[in-house]
mmCIF file with all atom_site columns, C-alpha atoms in Angstrom:
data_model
loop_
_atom_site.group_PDB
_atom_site.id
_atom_site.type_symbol
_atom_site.label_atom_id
_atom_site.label_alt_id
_atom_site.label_comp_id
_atom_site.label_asym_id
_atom_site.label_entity_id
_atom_site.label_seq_id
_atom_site.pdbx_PDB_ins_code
_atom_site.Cartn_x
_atom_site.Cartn_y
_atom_site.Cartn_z
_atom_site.occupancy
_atom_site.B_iso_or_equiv
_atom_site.pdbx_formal_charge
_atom_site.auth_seq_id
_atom_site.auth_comp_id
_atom_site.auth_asym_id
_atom_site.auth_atom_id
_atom_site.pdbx_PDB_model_num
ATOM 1   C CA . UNK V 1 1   ? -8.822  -11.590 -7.936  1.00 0.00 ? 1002 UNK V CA 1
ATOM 2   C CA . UNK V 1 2   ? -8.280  -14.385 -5.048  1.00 0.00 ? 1003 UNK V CA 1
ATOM 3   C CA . UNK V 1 3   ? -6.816  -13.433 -2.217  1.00 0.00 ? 1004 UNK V CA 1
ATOM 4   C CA . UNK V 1 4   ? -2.631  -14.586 -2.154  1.00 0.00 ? 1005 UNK V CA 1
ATOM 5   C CA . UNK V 1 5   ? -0.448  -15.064 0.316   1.00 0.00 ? 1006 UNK V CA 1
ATOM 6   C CA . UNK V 1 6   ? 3.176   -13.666 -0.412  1.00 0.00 ? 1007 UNK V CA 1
ATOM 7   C CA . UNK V 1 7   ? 6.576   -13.875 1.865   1.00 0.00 ? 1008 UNK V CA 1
ATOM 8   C CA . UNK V 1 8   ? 9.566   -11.895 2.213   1.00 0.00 ? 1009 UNK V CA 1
ATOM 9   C CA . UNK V 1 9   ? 12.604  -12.952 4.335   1.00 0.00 ? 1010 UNK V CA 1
ATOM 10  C CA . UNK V 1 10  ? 10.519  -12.000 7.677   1.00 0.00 ? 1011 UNK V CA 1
ATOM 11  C CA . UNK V 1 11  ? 7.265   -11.856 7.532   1.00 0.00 ? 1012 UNK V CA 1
ATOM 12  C CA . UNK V 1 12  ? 3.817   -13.353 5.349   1.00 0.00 ? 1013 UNK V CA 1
ATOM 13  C CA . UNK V 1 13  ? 1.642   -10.975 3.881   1.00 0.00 ? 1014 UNK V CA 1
ATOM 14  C CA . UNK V 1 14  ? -2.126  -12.197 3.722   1.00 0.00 ? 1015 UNK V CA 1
ATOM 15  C CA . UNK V 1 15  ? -5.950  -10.671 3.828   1.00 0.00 ? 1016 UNK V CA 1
ATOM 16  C CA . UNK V 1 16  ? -6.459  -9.467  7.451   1.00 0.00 ? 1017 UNK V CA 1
ATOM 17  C CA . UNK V 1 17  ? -8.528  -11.565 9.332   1.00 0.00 ? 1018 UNK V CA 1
ATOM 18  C CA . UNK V 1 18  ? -11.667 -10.524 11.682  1.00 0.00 ? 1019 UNK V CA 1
ATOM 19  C CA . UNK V 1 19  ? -9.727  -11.288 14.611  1.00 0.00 ? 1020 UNK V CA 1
ATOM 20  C CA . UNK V 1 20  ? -7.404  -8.574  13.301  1.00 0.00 ? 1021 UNK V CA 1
ATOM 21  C CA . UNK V 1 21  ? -9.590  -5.789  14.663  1.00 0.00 ? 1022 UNK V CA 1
ATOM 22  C CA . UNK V 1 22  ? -8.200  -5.317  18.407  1.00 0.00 ? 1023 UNK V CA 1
ATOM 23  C CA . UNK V 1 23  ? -4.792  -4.735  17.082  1.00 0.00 ? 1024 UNK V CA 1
ATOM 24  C CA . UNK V 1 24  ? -6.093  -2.552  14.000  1.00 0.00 ? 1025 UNK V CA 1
ATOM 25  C CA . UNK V 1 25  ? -8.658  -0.613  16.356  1.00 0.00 ? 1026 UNK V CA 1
ATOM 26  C CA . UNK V 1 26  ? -5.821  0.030   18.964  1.00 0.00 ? 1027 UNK V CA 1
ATOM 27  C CA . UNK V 1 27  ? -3.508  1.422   16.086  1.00 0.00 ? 1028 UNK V CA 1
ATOM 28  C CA . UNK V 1 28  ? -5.929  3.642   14.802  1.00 0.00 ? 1029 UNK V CA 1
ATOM 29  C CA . UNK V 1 29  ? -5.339  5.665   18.192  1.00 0.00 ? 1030 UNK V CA 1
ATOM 30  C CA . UNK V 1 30  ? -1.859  6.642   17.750  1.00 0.00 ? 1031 UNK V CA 1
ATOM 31  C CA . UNK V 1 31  ? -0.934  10.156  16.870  1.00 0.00 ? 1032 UNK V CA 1
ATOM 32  C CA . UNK V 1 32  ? 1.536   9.077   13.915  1.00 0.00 ? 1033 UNK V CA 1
ATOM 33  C CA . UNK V 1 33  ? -1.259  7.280   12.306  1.00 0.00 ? 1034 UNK V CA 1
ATOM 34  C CA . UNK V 1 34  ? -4.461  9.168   12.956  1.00 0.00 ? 1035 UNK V CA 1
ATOM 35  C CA . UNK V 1 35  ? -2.105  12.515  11.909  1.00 0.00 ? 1036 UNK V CA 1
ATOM 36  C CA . UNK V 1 36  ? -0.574  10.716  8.301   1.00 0.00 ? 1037 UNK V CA 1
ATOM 37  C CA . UNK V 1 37  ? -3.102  8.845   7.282   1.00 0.00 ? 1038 UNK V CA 1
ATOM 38  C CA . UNK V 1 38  ? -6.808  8.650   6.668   1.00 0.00 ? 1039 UNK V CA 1
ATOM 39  C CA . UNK V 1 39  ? -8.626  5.731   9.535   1.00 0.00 ? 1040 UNK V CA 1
ATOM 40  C CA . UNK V 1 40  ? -11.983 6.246   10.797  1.00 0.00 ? 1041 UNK V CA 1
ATOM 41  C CA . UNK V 1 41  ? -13.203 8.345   13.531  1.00 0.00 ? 1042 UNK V CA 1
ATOM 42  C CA . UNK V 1 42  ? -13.359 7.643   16.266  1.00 0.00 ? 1043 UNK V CA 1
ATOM 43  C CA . UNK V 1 43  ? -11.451 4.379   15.287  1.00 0.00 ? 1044 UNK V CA 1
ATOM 44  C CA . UNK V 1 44  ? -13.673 1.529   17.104  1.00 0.00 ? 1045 UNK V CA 1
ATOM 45  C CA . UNK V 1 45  ? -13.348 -2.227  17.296  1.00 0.00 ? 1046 UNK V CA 1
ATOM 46  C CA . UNK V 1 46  ? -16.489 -2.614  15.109  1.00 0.00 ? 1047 UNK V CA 1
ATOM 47  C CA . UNK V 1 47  ? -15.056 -0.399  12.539  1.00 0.00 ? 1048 UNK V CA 1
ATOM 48  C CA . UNK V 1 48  ? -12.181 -1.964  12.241  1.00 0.00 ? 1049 UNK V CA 1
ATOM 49  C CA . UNK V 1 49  ? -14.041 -5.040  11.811  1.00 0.00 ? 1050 UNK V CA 1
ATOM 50  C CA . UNK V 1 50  ? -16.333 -3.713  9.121   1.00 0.00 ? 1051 UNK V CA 1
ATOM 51  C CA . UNK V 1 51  ? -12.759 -2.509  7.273   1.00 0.00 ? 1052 UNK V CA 1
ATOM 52  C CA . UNK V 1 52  ? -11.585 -5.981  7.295   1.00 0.00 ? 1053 UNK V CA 1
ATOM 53  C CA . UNK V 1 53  ? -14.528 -7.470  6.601   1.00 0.00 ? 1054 UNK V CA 1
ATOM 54  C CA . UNK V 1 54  ? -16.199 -5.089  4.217   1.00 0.00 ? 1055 UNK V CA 1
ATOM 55  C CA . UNK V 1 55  ? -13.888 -2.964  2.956   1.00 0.00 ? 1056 UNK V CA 1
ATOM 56  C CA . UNK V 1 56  ? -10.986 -4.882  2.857   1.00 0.00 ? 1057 UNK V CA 1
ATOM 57  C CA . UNK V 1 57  ? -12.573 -7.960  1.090   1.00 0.00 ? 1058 UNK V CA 1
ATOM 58  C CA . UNK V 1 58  ? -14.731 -5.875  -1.888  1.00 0.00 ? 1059 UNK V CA 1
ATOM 59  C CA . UNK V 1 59  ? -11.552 -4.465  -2.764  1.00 0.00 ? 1060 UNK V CA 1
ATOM 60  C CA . UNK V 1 60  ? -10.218 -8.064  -3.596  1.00 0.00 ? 1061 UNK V CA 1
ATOM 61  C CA . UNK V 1 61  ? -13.839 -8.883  -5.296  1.00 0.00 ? 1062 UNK V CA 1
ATOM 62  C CA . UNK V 1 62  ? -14.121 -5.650  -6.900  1.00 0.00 ? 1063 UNK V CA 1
ATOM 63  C CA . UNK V 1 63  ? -10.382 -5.420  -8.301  1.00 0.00 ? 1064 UNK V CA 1
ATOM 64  C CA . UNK V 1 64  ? -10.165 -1.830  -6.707  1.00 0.00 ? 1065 UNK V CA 1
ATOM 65  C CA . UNK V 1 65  ? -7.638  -2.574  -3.646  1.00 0.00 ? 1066 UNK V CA 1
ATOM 66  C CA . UNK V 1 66  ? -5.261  -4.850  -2.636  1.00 0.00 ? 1067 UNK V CA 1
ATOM 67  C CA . UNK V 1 67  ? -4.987  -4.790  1.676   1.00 0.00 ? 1068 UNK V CA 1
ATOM 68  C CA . UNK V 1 68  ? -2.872  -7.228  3.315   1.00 0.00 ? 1069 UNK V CA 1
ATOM 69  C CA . UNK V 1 69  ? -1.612  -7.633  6.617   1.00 0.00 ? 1070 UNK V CA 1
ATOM 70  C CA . UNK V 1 70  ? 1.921   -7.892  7.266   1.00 0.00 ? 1071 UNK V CA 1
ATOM 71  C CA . UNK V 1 71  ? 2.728   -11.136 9.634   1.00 0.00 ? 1072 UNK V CA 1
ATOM 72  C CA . UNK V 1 72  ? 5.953   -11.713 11.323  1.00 0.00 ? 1073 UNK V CA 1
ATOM 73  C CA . UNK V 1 73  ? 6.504   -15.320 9.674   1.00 0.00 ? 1074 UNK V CA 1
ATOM 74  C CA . UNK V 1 74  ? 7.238   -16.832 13.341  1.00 0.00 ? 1075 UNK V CA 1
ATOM 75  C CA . UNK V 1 75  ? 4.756   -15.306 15.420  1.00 0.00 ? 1076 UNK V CA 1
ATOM 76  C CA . UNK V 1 76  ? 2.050   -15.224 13.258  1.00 0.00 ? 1077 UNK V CA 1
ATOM 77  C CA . UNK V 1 77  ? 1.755   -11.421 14.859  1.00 0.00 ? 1078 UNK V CA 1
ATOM 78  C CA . UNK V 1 78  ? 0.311   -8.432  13.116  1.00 0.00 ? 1079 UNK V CA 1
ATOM 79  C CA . UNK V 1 79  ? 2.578   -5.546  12.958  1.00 0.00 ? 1080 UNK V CA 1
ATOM 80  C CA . UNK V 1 80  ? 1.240   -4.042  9.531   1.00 0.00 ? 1081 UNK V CA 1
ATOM 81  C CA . UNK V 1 81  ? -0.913  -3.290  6.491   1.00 0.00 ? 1082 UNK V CA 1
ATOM 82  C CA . UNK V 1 82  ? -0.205  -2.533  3.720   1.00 0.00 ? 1083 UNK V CA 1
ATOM 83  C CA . UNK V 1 83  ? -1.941  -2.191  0.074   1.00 0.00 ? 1084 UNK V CA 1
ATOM 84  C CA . UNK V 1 84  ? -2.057  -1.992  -3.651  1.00 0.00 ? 1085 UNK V CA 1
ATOM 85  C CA . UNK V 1 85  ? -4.813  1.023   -4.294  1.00 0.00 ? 1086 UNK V CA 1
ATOM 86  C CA . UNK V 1 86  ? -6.561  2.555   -6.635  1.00 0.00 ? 1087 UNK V CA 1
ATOM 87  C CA . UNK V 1 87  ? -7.098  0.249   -9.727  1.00 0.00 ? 1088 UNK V CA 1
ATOM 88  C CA . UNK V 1 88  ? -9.169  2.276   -11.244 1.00 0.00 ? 1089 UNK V CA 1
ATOM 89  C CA . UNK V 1 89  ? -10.251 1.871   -15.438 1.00 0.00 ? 1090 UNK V CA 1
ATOM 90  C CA . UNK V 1 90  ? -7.716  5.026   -16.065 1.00 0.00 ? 1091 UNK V CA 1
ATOM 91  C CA . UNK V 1 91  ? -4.729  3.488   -13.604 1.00 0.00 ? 1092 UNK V CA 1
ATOM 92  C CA . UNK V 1 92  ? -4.809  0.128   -15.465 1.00 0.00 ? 1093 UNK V CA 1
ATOM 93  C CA . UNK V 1 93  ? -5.030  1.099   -19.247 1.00 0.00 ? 1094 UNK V CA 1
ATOM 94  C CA . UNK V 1 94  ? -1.822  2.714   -17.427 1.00 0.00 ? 1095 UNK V CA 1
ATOM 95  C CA . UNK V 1 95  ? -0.316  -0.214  -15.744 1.00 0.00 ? 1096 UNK V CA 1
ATOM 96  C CA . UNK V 1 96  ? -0.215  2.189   -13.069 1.00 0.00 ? 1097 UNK V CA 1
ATOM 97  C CA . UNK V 1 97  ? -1.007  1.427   -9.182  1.00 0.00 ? 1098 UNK V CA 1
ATOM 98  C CA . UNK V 1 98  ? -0.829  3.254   -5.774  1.00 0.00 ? 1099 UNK V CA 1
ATOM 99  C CA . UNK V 1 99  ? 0.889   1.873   -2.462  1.00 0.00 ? 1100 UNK V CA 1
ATOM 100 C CA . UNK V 1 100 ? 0.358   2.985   1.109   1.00 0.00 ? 1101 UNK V CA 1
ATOM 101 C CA . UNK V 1 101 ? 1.624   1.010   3.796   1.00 0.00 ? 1102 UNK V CA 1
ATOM 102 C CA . UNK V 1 102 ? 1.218   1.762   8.117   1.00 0.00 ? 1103 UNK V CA 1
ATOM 103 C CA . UNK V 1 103 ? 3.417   -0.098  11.492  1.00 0.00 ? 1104 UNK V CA 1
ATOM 104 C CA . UNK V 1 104 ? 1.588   -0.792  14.643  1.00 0.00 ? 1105 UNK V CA 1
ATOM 105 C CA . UNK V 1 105 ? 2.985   0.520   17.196  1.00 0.00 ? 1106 UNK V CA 1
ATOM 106 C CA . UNK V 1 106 ? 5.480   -1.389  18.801  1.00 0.00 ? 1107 UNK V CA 1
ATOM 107 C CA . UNK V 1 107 ? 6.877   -2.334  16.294  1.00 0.00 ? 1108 UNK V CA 1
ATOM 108 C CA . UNK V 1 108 ? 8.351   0.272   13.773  1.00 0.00 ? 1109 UNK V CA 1
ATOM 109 C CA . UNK V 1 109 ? 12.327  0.578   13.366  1.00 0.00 ? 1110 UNK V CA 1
ATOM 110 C CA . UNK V 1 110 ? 13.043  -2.868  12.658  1.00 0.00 ? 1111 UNK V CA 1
ATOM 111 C CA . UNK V 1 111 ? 12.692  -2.064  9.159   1.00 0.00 ? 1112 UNK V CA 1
ATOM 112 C CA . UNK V 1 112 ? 9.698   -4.528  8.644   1.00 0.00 ? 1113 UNK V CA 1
ATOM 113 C CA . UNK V 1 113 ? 7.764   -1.536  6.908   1.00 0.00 ? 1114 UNK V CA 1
ATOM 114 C CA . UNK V 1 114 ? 10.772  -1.541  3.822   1.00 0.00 ? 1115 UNK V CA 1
ATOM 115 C CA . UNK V 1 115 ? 11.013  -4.973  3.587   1.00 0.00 ? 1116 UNK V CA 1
ATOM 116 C CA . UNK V 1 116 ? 7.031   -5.061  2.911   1.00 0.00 ? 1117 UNK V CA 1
ATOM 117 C CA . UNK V 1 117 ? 6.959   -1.960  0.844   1.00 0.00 ? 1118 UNK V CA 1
ATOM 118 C CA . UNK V 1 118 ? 9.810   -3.991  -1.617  1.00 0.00 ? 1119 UNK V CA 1
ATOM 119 C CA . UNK V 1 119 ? 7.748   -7.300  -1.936  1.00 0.00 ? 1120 UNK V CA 1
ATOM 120 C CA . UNK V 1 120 ? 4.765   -6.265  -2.402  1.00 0.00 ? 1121 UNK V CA 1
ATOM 121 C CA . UNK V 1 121 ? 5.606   -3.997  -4.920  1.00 0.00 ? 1122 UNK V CA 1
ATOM 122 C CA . UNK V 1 122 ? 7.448   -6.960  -6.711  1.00 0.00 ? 1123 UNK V CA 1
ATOM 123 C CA . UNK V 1 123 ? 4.130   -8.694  -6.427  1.00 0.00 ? 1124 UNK V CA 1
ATOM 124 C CA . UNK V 1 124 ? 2.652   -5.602  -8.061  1.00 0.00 ? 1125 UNK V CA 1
ATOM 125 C CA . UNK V 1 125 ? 5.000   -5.266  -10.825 1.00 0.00 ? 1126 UNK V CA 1
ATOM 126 C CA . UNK V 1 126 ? 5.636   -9.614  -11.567 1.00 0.00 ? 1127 UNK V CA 1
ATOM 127 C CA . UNK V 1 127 ? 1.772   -10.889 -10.996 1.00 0.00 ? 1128 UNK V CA 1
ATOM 128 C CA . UNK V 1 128 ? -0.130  -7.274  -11.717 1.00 0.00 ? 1129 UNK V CA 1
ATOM 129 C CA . UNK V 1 129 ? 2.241   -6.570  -14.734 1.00 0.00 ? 1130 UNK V CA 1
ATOM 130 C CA . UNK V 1 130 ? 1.933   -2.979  -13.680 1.00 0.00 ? 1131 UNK V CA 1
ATOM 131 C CA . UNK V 1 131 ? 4.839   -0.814  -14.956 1.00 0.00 ? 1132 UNK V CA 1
ATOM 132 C CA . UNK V 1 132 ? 5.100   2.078   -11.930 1.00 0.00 ? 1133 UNK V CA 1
ATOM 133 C CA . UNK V 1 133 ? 3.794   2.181   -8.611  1.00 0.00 ? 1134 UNK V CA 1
ATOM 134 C CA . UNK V 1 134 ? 3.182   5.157   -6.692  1.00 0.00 ? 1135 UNK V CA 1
ATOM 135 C CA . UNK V 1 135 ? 3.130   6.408   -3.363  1.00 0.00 ? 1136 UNK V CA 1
ATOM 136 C CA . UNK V 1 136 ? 2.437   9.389   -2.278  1.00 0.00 ? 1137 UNK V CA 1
ATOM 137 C CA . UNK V 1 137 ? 3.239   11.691  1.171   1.00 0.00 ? 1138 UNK V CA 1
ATOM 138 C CA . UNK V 1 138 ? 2.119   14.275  2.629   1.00 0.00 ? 1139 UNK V CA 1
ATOM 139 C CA . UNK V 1 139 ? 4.961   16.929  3.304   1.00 0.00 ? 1140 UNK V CA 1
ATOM 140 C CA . UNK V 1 140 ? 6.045   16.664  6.208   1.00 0.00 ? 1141 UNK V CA 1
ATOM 141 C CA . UNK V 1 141 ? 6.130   13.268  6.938   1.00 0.00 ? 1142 UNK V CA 1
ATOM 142 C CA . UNK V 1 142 ? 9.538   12.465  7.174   1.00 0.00 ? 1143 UNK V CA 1
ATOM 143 C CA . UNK V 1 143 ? 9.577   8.764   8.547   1.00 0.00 ? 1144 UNK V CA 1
ATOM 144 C CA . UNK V 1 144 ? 7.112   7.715   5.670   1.00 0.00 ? 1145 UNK V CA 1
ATOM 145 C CA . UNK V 1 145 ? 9.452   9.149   3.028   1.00 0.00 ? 1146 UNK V CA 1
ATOM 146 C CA . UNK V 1 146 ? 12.286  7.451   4.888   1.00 0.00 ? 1147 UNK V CA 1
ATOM 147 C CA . UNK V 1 147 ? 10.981  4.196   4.787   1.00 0.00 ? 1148 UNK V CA 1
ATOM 148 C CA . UNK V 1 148 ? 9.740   4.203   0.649   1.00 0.00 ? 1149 UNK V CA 1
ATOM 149 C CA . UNK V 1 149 ? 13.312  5.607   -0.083  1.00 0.00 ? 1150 UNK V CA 1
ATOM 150 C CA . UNK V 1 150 ? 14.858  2.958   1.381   1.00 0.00 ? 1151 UNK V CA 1
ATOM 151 C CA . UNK V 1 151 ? 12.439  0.572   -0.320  1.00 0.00 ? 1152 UNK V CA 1
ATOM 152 C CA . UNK V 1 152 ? 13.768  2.085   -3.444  1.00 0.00 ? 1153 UNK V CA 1
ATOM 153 C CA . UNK V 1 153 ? 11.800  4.963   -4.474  1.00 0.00 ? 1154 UNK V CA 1
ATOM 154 C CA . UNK V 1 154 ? 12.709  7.737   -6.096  1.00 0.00 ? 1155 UNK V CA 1
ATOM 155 C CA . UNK V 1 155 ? 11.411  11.324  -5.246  1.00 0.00 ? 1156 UNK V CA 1
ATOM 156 C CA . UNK V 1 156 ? 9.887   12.948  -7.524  1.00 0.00 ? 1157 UNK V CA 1
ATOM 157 C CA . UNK V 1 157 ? 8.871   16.058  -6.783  1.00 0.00 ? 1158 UNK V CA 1
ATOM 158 C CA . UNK V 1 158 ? 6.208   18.547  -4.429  1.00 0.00 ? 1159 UNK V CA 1
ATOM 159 C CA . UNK V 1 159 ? 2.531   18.104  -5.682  1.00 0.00 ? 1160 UNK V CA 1
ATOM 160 C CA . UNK V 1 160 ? 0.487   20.788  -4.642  1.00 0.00 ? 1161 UNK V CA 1
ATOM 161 C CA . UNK V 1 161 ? -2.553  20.543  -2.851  1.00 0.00 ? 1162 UNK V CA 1
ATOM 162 C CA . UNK V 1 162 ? -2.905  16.566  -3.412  1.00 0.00 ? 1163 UNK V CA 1
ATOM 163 C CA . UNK V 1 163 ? -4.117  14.986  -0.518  1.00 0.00 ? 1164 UNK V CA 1
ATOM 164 C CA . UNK V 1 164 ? -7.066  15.509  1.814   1.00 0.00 ? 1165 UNK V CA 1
ATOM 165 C CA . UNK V 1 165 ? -6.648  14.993  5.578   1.00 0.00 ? 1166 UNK V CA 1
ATOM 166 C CA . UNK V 1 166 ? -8.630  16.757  8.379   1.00 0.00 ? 1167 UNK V CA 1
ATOM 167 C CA . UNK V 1 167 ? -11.066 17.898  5.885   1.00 0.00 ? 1168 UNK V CA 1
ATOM 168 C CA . UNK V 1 168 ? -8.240  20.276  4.132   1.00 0.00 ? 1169 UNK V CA 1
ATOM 169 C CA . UNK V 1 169 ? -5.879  20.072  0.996   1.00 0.00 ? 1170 UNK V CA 1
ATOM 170 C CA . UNK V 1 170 ? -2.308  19.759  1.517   1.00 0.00 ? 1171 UNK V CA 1
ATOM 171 C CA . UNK V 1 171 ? 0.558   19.261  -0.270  1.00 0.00 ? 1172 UNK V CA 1
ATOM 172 C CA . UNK V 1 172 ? 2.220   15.891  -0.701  1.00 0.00 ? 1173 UNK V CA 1
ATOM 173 C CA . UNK V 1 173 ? 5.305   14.094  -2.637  1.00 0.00 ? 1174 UNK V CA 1
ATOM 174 C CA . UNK V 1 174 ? 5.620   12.045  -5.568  1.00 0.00 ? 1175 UNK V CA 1
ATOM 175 C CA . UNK V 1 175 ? 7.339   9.134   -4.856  1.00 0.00 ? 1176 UNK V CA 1
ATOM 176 C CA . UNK V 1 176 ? 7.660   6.189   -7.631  1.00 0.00 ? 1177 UNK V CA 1
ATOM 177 C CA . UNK V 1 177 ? 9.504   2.510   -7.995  1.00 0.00 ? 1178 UNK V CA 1
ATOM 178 C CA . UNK V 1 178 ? 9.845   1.217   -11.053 1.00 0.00 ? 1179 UNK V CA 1
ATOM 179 C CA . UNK V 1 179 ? 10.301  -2.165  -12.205 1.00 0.00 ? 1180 UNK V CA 1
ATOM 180 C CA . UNK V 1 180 ? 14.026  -2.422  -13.186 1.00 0.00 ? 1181 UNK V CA 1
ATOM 181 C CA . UNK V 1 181 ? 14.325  -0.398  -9.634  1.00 0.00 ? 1182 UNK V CA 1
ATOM 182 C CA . UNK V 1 182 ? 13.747  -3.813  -8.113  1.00 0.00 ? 1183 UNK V CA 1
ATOM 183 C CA . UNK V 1 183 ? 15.845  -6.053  -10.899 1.00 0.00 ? 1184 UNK V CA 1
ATOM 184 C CA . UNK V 1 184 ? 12.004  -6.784  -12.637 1.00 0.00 ? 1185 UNK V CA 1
ATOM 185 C CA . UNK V 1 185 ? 12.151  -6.608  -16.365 1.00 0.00 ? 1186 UNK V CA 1
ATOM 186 C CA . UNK V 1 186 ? 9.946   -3.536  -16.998 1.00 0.00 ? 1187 UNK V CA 1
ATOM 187 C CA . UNK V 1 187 ? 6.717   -4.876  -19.215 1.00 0.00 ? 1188 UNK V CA 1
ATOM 188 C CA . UNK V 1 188 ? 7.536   -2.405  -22.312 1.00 0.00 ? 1189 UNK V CA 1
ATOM 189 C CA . UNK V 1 189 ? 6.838   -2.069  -25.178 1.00 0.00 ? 1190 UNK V CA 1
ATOM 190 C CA . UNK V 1 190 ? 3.149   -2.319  -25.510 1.00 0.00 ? 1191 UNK V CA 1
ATOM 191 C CA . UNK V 1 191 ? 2.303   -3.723  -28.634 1.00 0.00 ? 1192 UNK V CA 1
ATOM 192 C CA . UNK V 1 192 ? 1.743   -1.577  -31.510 1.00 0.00 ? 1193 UNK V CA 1
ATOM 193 C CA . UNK V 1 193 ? -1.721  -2.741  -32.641 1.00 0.00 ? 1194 UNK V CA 1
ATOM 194 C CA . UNK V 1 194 ? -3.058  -2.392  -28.774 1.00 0.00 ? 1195 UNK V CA 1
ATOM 195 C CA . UNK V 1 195 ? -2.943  1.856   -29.671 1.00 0.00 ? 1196 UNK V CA 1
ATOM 196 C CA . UNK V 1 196 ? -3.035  1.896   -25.402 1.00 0.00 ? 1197 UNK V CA 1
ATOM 197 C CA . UNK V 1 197 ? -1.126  0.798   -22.575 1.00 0.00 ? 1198 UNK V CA 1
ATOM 198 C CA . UNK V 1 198 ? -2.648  -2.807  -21.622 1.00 0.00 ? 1199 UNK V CA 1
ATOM 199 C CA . UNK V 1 199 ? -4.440  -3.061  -18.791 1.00 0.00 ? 1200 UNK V CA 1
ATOM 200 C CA . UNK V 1 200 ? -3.379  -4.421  -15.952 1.00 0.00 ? 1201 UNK V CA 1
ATOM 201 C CA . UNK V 1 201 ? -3.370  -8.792  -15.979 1.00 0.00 ? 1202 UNK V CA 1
ATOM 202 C CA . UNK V 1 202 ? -4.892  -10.993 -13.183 1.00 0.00 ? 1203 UNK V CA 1
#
């Protein structure tokens, strides 16, 4: 897929840029984000750079991952990512796709985090055609749970032993959005002769 550019009421959401890294390097150090989620150790300029540059852009070539930044629409400042993961073969004959979203520091409680979490998530379920998206939490973390239930989702349940972080298994919730959750027209049904969900469209 080509890279898009999408906007919300607030803010653009686009492919990070190289010049990105400061900002994503100096996130990488705070203790919400290097205890919640996976970044590298120990979190350098230069690999933030090779995750915007590498990483980031094979996902787009490869049809794996969707990363964008998230913009505020009048500074032009970053105070997010936020991405569309794991489109793998079994996901898409599924119409089924993963989101996971972070906030620089600075800049969380001003509700920027939901209002990226809904659009891009409309993006997923309009232009991807997918039919649920995903996200899911490790127990425990309370403000990410916050922030995708006021985006919408719905709890699901307590998954055991899901996620990896720190080298160990923990648990982590279910959360899901569907696409009438949002006011989309959910993509159902499938037609009869496919015998399969259809994959997901570019």
């Amino acid at each position: 897929m080509e890279p898009v550019t999408l906007t919300s009421e607030r803010l653009v959401f686009k492919p990070l840029d190289p010049r990105d890294a400061p900002v994503i390097a100096g996130a990488w150090q705070d203790p919400d984000i290097r205890r919640w989620t996976v970044v590298p150790e120990p979190g350098t300029e230069e690999q933030a750079m090779a995750f915007v540059s590498r990483t980031c852009a094979s996902g787009w070539t490869d049809d794996t991952n969707y990363v964008f930044g998230t913009y505020v629409a009048e500074t032009s400042e970053l105070v997010g990512v936020i991405g569309v993961f794991g489109l793998s073969w079994v996901c898409r004959s599924e119409n089924l796709a993963s989101m996971g979203a972070w906030a620089v520091p600075g800049h969380r409680g001003l509700g920027y985090t939901v209002e990226a979490v809904r659009r891009v998530a409309r993006w997923a379920f309009e232009d991807l055609r997918t039919d649920r998206v995903e996200s899911l939490i490790e127990v425990g973390n309370d403000a990410s749970l916050a922030v995708v239930r006021r985006a919408g989702f719905v709890l699901e349940g307590t998954l055991r032993s899901r996620v990896i972080q720190h080298g160990t298994r923990r648990d982590a919730w279910l959360t899901s959005l569907l696409p009438q959750d949002v006011g989309v027209a959910p993509q159902l049904p499938y037609p009869a002769e496919a015998g399969a969900p259809a994959p997901l469209t570019r």
